[in-house]
Tab-separated table of C-alpha atoms in Angstrom:
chain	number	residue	atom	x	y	z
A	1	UNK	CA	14.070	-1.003	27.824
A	2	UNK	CA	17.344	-0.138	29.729
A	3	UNK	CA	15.788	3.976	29.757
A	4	UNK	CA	15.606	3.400	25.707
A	5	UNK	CA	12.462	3.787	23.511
A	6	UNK	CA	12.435	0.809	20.820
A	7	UNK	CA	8.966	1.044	19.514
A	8	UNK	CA	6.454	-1.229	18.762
A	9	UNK	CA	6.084	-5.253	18.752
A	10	UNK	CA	7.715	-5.001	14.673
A	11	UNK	CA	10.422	-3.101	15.943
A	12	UNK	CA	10.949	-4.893	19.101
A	13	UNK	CA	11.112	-8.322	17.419
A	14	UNK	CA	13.618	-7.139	14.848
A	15	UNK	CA	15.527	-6.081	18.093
A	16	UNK	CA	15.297	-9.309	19.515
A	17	UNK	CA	16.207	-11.107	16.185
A	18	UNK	CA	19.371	-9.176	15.539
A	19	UNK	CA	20.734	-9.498	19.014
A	20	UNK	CA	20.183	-5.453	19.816
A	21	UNK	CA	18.103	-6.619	22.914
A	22	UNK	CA	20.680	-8.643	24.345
A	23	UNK	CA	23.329	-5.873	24.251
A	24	UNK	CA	21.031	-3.054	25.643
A	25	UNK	CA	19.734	-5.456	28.117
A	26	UNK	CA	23.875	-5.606	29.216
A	27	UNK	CA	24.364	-1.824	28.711
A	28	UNK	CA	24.967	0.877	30.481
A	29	UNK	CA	21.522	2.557	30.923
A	30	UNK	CA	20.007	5.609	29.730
A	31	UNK	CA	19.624	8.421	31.997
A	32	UNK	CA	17.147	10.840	30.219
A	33	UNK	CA	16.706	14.237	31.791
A	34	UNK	CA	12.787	14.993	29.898
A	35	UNK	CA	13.066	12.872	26.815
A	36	UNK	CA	13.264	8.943	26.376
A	37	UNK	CA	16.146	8.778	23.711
A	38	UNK	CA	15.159	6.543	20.989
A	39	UNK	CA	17.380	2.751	20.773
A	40	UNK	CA	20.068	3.387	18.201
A	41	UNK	CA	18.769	1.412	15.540
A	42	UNK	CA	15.476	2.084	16.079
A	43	UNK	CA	16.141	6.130	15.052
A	44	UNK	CA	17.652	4.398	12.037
A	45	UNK	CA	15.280	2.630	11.550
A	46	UNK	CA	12.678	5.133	11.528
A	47	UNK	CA	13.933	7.886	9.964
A	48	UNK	CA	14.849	5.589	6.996
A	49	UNK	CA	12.703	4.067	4.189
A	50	UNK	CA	12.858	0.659	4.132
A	51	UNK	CA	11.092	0.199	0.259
A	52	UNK	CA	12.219	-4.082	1.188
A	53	UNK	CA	10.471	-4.052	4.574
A	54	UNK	CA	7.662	-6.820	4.736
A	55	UNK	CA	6.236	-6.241	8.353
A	56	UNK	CA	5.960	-8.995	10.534
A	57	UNK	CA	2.933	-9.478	12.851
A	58	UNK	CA	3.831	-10.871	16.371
A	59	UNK	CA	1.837	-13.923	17.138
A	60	UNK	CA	0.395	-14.735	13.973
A	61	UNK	CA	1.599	-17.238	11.034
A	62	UNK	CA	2.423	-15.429	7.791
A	63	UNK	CA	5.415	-16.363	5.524
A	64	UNK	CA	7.513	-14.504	5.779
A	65	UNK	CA	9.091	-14.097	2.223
A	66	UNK	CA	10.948	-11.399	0.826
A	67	UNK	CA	9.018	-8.545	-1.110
A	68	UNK	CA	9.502	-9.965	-4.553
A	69	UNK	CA	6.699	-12.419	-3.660
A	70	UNK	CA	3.235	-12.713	-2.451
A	71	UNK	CA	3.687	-10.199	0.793
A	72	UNK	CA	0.754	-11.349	3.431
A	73	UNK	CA	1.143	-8.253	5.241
A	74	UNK	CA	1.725	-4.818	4.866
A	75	UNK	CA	1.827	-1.233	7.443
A	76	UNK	CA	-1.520	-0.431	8.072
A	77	UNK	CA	-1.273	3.421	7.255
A	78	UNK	CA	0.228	2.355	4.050
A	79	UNK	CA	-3.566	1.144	2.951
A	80	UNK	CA	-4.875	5.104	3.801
A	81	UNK	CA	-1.889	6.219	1.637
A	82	UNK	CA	-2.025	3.894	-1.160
A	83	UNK	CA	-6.210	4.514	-1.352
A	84	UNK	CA	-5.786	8.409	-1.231
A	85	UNK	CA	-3.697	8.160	-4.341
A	86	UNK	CA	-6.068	5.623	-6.191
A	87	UNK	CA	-8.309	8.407	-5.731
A	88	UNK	CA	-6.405	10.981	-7.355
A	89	UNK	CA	-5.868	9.094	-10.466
A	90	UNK	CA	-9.496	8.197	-10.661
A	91	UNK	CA	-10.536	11.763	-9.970
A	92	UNK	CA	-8.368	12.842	-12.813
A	93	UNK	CA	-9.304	10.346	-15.325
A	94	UNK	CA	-12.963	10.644	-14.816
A	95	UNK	CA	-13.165	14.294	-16.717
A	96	UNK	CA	-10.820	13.427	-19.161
A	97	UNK	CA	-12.851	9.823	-20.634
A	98	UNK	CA	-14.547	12.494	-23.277
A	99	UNK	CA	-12.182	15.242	-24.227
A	100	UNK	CA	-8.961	13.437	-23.905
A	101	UNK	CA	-9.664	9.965	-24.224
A	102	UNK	CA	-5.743	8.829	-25.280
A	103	UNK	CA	-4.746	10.477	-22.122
A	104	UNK	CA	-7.585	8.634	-20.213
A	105	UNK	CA	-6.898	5.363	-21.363
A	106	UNK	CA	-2.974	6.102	-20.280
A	107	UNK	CA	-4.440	7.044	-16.655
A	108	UNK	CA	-6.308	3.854	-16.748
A	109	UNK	CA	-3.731	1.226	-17.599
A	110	UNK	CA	-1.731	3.054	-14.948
A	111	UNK	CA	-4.504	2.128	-12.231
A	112	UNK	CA	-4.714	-1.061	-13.697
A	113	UNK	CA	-1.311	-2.057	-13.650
A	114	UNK	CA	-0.581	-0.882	-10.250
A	115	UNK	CA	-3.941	-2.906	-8.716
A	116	UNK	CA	-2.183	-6.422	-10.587
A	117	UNK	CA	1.259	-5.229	-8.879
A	118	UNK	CA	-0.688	-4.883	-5.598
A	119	UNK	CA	-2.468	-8.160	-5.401
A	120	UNK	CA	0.139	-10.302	-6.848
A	121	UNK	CA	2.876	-8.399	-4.568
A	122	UNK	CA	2.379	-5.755	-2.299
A	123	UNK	CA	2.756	-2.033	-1.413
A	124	UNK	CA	6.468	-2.219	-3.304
A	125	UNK	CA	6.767	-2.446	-6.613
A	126	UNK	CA	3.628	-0.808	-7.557
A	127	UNK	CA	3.937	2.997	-8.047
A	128	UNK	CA	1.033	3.723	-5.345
A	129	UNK	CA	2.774	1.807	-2.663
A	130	UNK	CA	5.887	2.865	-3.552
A	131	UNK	CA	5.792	6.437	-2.879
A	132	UNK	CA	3.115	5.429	-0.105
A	133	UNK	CA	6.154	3.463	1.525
A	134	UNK	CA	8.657	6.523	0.642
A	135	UNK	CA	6.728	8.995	1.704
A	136	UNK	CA	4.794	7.709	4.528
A	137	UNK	CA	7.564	5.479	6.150
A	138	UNK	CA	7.769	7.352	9.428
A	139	UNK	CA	4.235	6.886	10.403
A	140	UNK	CA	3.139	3.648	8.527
A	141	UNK	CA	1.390	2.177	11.401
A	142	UNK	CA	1.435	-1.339	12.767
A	143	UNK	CA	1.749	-4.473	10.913
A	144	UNK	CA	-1.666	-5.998	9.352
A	145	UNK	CA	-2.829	-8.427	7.215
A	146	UNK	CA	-2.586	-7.455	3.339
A	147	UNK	CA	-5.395	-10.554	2.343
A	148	UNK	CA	-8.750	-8.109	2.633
A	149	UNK	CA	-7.256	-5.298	0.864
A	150	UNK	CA	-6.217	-7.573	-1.605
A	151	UNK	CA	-9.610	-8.588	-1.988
A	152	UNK	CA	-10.390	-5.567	-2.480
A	153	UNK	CA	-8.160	-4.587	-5.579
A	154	UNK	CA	-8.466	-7.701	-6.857
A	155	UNK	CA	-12.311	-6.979	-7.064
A	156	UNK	CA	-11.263	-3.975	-9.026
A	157	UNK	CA	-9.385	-5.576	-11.319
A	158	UNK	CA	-11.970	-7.808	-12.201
A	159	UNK	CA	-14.196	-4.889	-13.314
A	160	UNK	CA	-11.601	-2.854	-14.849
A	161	UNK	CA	-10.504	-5.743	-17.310
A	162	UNK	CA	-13.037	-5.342	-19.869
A	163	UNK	CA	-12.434	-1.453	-20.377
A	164	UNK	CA	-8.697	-1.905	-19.966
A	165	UNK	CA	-8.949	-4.611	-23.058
A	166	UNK	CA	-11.382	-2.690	-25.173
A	167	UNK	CA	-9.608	0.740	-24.709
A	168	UNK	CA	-5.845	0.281	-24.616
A	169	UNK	CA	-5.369	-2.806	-26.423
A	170	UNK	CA	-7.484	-2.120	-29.574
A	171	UNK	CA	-11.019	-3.876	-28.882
A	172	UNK	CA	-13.113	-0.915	-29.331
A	173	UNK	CA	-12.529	2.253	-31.295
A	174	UNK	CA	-13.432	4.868	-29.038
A	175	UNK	CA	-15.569	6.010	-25.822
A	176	UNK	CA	-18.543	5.056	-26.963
A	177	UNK	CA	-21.501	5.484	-24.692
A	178	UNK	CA	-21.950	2.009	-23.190
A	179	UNK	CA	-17.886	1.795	-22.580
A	180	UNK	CA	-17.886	5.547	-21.271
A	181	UNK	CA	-20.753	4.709	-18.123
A	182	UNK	CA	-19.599	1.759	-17.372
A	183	UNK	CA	-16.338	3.365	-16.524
A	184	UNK	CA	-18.070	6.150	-14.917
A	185	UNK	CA	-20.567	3.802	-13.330
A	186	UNK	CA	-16.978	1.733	-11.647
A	187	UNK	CA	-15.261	4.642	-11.089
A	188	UNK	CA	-18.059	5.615	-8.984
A	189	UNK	CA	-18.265	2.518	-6.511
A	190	UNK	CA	-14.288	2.658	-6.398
A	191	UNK	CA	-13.966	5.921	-5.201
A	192	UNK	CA	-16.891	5.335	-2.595
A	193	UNK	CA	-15.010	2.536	-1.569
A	194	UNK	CA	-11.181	3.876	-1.803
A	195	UNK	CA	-12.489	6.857	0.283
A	196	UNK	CA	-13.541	4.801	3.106
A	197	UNK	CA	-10.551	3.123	2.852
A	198	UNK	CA	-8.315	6.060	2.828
A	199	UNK	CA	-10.371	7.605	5.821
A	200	UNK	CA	-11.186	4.355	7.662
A	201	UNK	CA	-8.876	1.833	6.244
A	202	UNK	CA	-11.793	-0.035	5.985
């Protein structure tokens, strides 16, 4: 627009809904010799994490409420991110259930927690989706629906409750066998499923 780059539909419609298209649009144009310079607040923007951003996606109905509530959407990379780190804290729990269980059952609240935060927010304020959004903010994709993923985690929740209640708040003394494969057995599915995810985002 005008010789400037302003980046997808998101970025375009927060242009349009902070007046920023109007004024380029009566600007003087940009006269780039190789590269298309990037719209002001665009390279602002982009080179700056947002951790209150709840994407918008053009032509479809979401609410759009602020991120300290149910967010119906989220950056599509964000979901690769957010998986790949679900998979580190399962791959370090998993040899720790029998040697150090105190430190697994830490690990394991941890996951837990952040799924809740995920499901009954979004990417921001659990710890996974935090530092995905931090870290990841230049290149978090596209806006996308946050409902299947949520289905997702909120699966995982479901099967994680009974350890999470036996093992960190008192029900069971111990890793005992049946408590120990079940984990195992879960952890197993969820990191088949978080690695497609990660890989595939699907």
């Amino acid at each position: 627009v005008s010789g400037y780059y302003v980046g997808g539909a998101d970025d375009l419609s927060l242009l349009v809904e902070s007046g920023g298209l109007s004024e380029l649009l009566s600007g003087a144009k940009a006269t780039p010799a190789q590269k298309v310079p990037y719209e002001p607040t665009l390279l602002k923007r982009s080179s700056t994490p947002d951790l209150c951003h709840v994407p918008k996606i053009r032509g479809a109905w979401y609410p759009n409420w602020p991120v300290y509530s149910f967010q119906w959407t989220m950056s599509s990379n964000l979901v690769r991110y957010i998986s790949t780190l679900h998979l580190i804290i399962m791959g370090v729990t998993l040899p720790l259930i029998g040697p150090y269980p105190a430190v697994a059952d830490a690990l394991l609240l941890l996951f837990f927690v952040d799924l809740c935060l995920l499901v009954i927010f979004g990417p921001v304020p659990s710890l996974t989706g935090t530092i995905s959004t931090y870290f990841g903010w230049q290149i978090r994709g596209n806006a996308t629906s946050s409902l299947p993923y949520k289905v997702v985690f909120a699966a995982y929740i479901y099967t994680l409750h009974w350890p999470v209640v036996s093992r960190c708040f008192g029900g069971f003394p111990g890793w005992d066998a049946d408590s120990s494969k079940y984990l195992r057995n879960s952890y197993a599915g969820f990191i088949t499923n978080s690695a497609l995810l990660a890989y595939f985002r699907f």
